[in-house]
Amino acid sequence: MHEDGNGAHRDEARTSWGSGAEREFLSLERELTMLLRRARANQGEMAREVHPDLEPAAYGLLVRLEECGRQRATELAGYIGVGKATMSRQLRALEELGLVTREPDPADGRAWLVALTPEGRSRVGKVREARRARYVNQLADWDRGEVAELARLLHQLNRGMEK
């Protein structure tokens, strides 16, 4: 049993919410659905900004490589949640666009590491910087503490969904 932010145990909180909490969860579902719909549309726009021929789903791969450095294809597939065949196809397309490169894994000669090319790093960096600038503009009337709280709550939500 874990405590929630108010000192109550999670299991106790779940049973004490009752049917009145349904309204809050319906509201949460509606807002998350809208957020995810917009995020998918934005991902497509950002992918096209990186390269006009880039598939929207591949944008997340590029961001992961920028944040974490070179990785095995199997690690990327696990992170994104796709199979080996899908990952191989996406990586092949990214290689053809000159955004990633594969190199032998020094720890295992049978495996390959995927890394951003300098061109890929430059393009992803520019798009991410433009994205951050849009967030700053869109949330200009928010208090910075509110932005930090939103980021904290989204992080908590993401962590909870990984379990």
mmCIF file of C-alpha atoms in Angstrom:
data_model
loop_
_atom_site.group_PDB
_atom_site.id
_atom_site.type_symbol
_atom_site.label_atom_id
_atom_site.label_comp_id
_atom_site.label_asym_id
_atom_site.label_seq_id
_atom_site.Cartn_x
_atom_site.Cartn_y
_atom_site.Cartn_z
ATOM 1 C CA MET A 1 0.000 0.000 0.000
ATOM 2 C CA HIS A 2 1.289 3.470 -0.889
ATOM 3 C CA GLU A 3 0.321 6.811 0.517
ATOM 4 C CA ASP A 4 -1.160 9.475 -1.719
ATOM 5 C CA GLY A 5 -0.245 13.150 -1.383
ATOM 6 C CA ASN A 6 -2.781 13.613 1.428
ATOM 7 C CA GLY A 7 -1.451 10.846 3.651
ATOM 8 C CA ALA A 8 -4.232 8.389 2.743
ATOM 9 C CA HIS A 9 -3.368 4.961 1.459
ATOM 10 C CA ARG A 10 -4.029 4.461 -2.276
ATOM 11 C CA ASP A 11 -6.165 1.362 -1.775
ATOM 12 C CA GLU A 12 -8.270 3.144 0.850
ATOM 13 C CA ALA A 13 -8.588 6.188 -1.403
ATOM 14 C CA ARG A 14 -9.812 4.025 -4.298
ATOM 15 C CA THR A 15 -12.598 2.492 -2.252
ATOM 16 C CA SER A 16 -13.641 5.802 -0.695
ATOM 17 C CA TRP A 17 -13.919 7.655 -4.022
ATOM 18 C CA GLY A 18 -17.235 6.071 -4.856
ATOM 19 C CA SER A 19 -19.341 6.957 -7.881
ATOM 20 C CA GLY A 20 -18.855 10.715 -7.436
ATOM 21 C CA ALA A 21 -15.307 10.348 -8.750
ATOM 22 C CA GLU A 22 -16.611 9.153 -12.112
ATOM 23 C CA ARG A 23 -17.083 12.783 -13.169
ATOM 24 C CA GLU A 24 -13.408 13.529 -12.497
ATOM 25 C CA PHE A 25 -12.266 10.465 -14.425
ATOM 26 C CA LEU A 26 -14.553 11.272 -17.352
ATOM 27 C CA SER A 27 -13.107 14.771 -17.393
ATOM 28 C CA LEU A 28 -9.581 13.332 -17.242
ATOM 29 C CA GLU A 29 -10.358 10.973 -20.130
ATOM 30 C CA ARG A 30 -11.763 13.829 -22.245
ATOM 31 C CA GLU A 31 -8.775 16.097 -21.607
ATOM 32 C CA LEU A 32 -6.202 13.345 -22.210
ATOM 33 C CA THR A 33 -7.963 12.342 -25.441
ATOM 34 C CA MET A 34 -7.804 15.921 -26.672
ATOM 35 C CA LEU A 35 -4.163 16.262 -25.621
ATOM 36 C CA LEU A 36 -3.184 13.013 -27.346
ATOM 37 C CA ARG A 37 -5.036 13.973 -30.541
ATOM 38 C CA ARG A 38 -3.172 17.274 -30.642
ATOM 39 C CA ALA A 39 0.131 15.549 -29.806
ATOM 40 C CA ARG A 40 -0.300 13.151 -32.750
ATOM 41 C CA ALA A 41 -0.996 16.048 -35.096
ATOM 42 C CA ASN A 42 2.007 17.970 -33.727
ATOM 43 C CA GLN A 43 4.227 14.900 -34.089
ATOM 44 C CA GLY A 44 3.376 14.774 -37.788
ATOM 45 C CA GLU A 45 4.206 18.465 -38.193
ATOM 46 C CA MET A 46 7.498 18.083 -36.318
ATOM 47 C CA ALA A 47 8.432 15.028 -38.362
ATOM 48 C CA ARG A 48 7.893 16.996 -41.588
ATOM 49 C CA GLU A 49 9.996 19.843 -40.187
ATOM 50 C CA VAL A 50 12.875 17.411 -39.595
ATOM 51 C CA HIS A 51 12.492 16.013 -43.121
ATOM 52 C CA PRO A 52 9.537 16.157 -45.533
ATOM 53 C CA ASP A 53 9.665 12.367 -46.046
ATOM 54 C CA LEU A 54 9.897 11.438 -42.359
ATOM 55 C CA GLU A 55 7.064 9.303 -40.979
ATOM 56 C CA PRO A 56 5.460 10.827 -37.868
ATOM 57 C CA ALA A 57 6.141 7.675 -35.805
ATOM 58 C CA ALA A 58 9.877 7.942 -36.522
ATOM 59 C CA TYR A 59 10.133 11.369 -34.873
ATOM 60 C CA GLY A 60 10.014 9.748 -31.420
ATOM 61 C CA LEU A 61 12.955 7.537 -32.353
ATOM 62 C CA LEU A 62 15.028 10.555 -33.282
ATOM 63 C CA VAL A 63 14.170 12.325 -30.032
ATOM 64 C CA ARG A 64 15.070 9.201 -28.039
ATOM 65 C CA LEU A 65 18.444 8.985 -29.792
ATOM 66 C CA GLU A 66 19.083 12.679 -29.175
ATOM 67 C CA GLU A 67 18.302 12.324 -25.473
ATOM 68 C CA CYS A 68 19.957 8.955 -24.781
ATOM 69 C CA GLY A 69 22.660 8.598 -27.409
ATOM 70 C CA ARG A 70 23.301 5.517 -29.465
ATOM 71 C CA GLN A 71 21.255 2.425 -28.722
ATOM 72 C CA ARG A 72 20.567 -1.036 -30.037
ATOM 73 C CA ALA A 73 17.559 -1.421 -32.306
ATOM 74 C CA THR A 74 16.031 -3.843 -29.804
ATOM 75 C CA GLU A 75 16.223 -1.188 -27.060
ATOM 76 C CA LEU A 76 14.537 1.331 -29.342
ATOM 77 C CA ALA A 77 11.839 -1.165 -30.318
ATOM 78 C CA GLY A 78 11.130 -1.876 -26.657
ATOM 79 C CA TYR A 79 10.971 1.809 -25.779
ATOM 80 C CA ILE A 80 8.655 2.694 -28.674
ATOM 81 C CA GLY A 81 6.643 -0.516 -28.293
ATOM 82 C CA VAL A 82 7.022 -2.011 -31.770
ATOM 83 C CA GLY A 83 8.369 -5.283 -33.127
ATOM 84 C CA LYS A 84 11.789 -5.910 -34.654
ATOM 85 C CA ALA A 85 10.468 -5.869 -38.231
ATOM 86 C CA THR A 86 8.769 -2.494 -37.776
ATOM 87 C CA MET A 87 11.869 -1.076 -36.102
ATOM 88 C CA SER A 88 14.126 -2.359 -38.895
ATOM 89 C CA ARG A 89 11.883 -0.749 -41.517
ATOM 90 C CA GLN A 90 11.833 2.595 -39.676
ATOM 91 C CA LEU A 91 15.597 2.572 -39.129
ATOM 92 C CA ARG A 92 16.236 1.723 -42.774
ATOM 93 C CA ALA A 93 14.088 4.702 -43.807
ATOM 94 C CA LEU A 94 15.936 6.977 -41.354
ATOM 95 C CA GLU A 95 19.280 5.786 -42.732
ATOM 96 C CA GLU A 96 18.148 6.489 -46.285
ATOM 97 C CA LEU A 97 17.221 10.031 -45.217
ATOM 98 C CA GLY A 98 20.701 10.464 -43.713
ATOM 99 C CA LEU A 99 19.364 11.004 -40.185
ATOM 100 C CA VAL A 100 20.795 7.918 -38.446
ATOM 101 C CA THR A 101 23.691 5.566 -38.888
ATOM 102 C CA ARG A 102 24.345 2.042 -37.671
ATOM 103 C CA GLU A 103 27.661 0.855 -36.324
ATOM 104 C CA PRO A 104 28.791 -2.471 -34.863
ATOM 105 C CA ASP A 105 28.299 -2.764 -31.113
ATOM 106 C CA PRO A 106 31.793 -3.134 -29.606
ATOM 107 C CA ALA A 107 30.295 -5.197 -26.750
ATOM 108 C CA ASP A 108 28.629 -7.673 -29.135
ATOM 109 C CA GLY A 109 29.839 -8.054 -32.707
ATOM 110 C CA ARG A 110 26.485 -9.502 -33.789
ATOM 111 C CA ALA A 111 24.541 -6.397 -32.702
ATOM 112 C CA TRP A 112 24.388 -2.888 -34.125
ATOM 113 C CA LEU A 113 24.125 0.483 -32.427
ATOM 114 C CA VAL A 114 21.971 3.202 -33.943
ATOM 115 C CA ALA A 115 23.024 6.838 -33.598
ATOM 116 C CA LEU A 116 22.001 10.189 -35.000
ATOM 117 C CA THR A 117 24.159 11.521 -37.788
ATOM 118 C CA PRO A 118 25.398 15.108 -37.387
ATOM 119 C CA GLU A 119 22.672 16.121 -39.870
ATOM 120 C CA GLY A 120 20.052 14.224 -37.871
ATOM 121 C CA ARG A 121 21.216 15.806 -34.610
ATOM 122 C CA SER A 122 21.101 19.280 -36.142
ATOM 123 C CA ARG A 123 17.630 18.849 -37.627
ATOM 124 C CA VAL A 124 16.108 17.304 -34.501
ATOM 125 C CA GLY A 125 17.692 19.983 -32.311
ATOM 126 C CA LYS A 126 16.236 22.804 -34.408
ATOM 127 C CA VAL A 127 12.751 21.294 -34.373
ATOM 128 C CA ARG A 128 12.834 20.657 -30.633
ATOM 129 C CA GLU A 129 14.017 24.204 -29.964
ATOM 130 C CA ALA A 130 11.164 25.564 -32.098
ATOM 131 C CA ARG A 131 8.746 23.325 -30.195
ATOM 132 C CA ARG A 132 9.981 24.632 -26.834
ATOM 133 C CA ALA A 133 9.595 28.192 -28.122
ATOM 134 C CA ARG A 134 5.967 27.406 -29.060
ATOM 135 C CA TYR A 135 5.336 26.093 -25.540
ATOM 136 C CA VAL A 136 6.834 29.248 -24.051
ATOM 137 C CA ASN A 137 4.588 31.355 -26.282
ATOM 138 C CA GLN A 138 1.442 29.280 -25.677
ATOM 139 C CA LEU A 139 1.943 29.236 -21.915
ATOM 140 C CA ALA A 140 3.198 32.817 -21.573
ATOM 141 C CA ASP A 141 0.343 33.752 -19.238
ATOM 142 C CA TRP A 142 0.969 30.776 -16.953
ATOM 143 C CA ASP A 143 2.970 31.136 -13.770
ATOM 144 C CA ARG A 144 6.253 29.195 -14.068
ATOM 145 C CA GLY A 145 5.267 27.261 -10.957
ATOM 146 C CA GLU A 146 2.125 26.088 -12.767
ATOM 147 C CA VAL A 147 4.234 24.913 -15.714
ATOM 148 C CA ALA A 148 6.530 23.060 -13.324
ATOM 149 C CA GLU A 149 3.528 21.511 -11.557
ATOM 150 C CA LEU A 150 2.024 20.369 -14.874
ATOM 151 C CA ALA A 151 5.353 18.782 -15.850
ATOM 152 C CA ARG A 152 5.554 17.074 -12.450
ATOM 153 C CA LEU A 153 2.013 15.710 -12.699
ATOM 154 C CA LEU A 154 2.527 14.481 -16.269
ATOM 155 C CA HIS A 155 5.744 12.767 -15.165
ATOM 156 C CA GLN A 156 3.852 11.121 -12.301
ATOM 157 C CA LEU A 157 1.115 10.006 -14.718
ATOM 158 C CA ASN A 158 3.656 8.581 -17.163
ATOM 159 C CA ARG A 159 5.476 6.714 -14.392
ATOM 160 C CA GLY A 160 2.188 5.258 -13.159
ATOM 161 C CA MET A 161 1.257 4.097 -16.649
ATOM 162 C CA GLU A 162 4.579 2.234 -17.015
ATOM 163 C CA LYS A 163 3.636 -0.173 -14.195
#
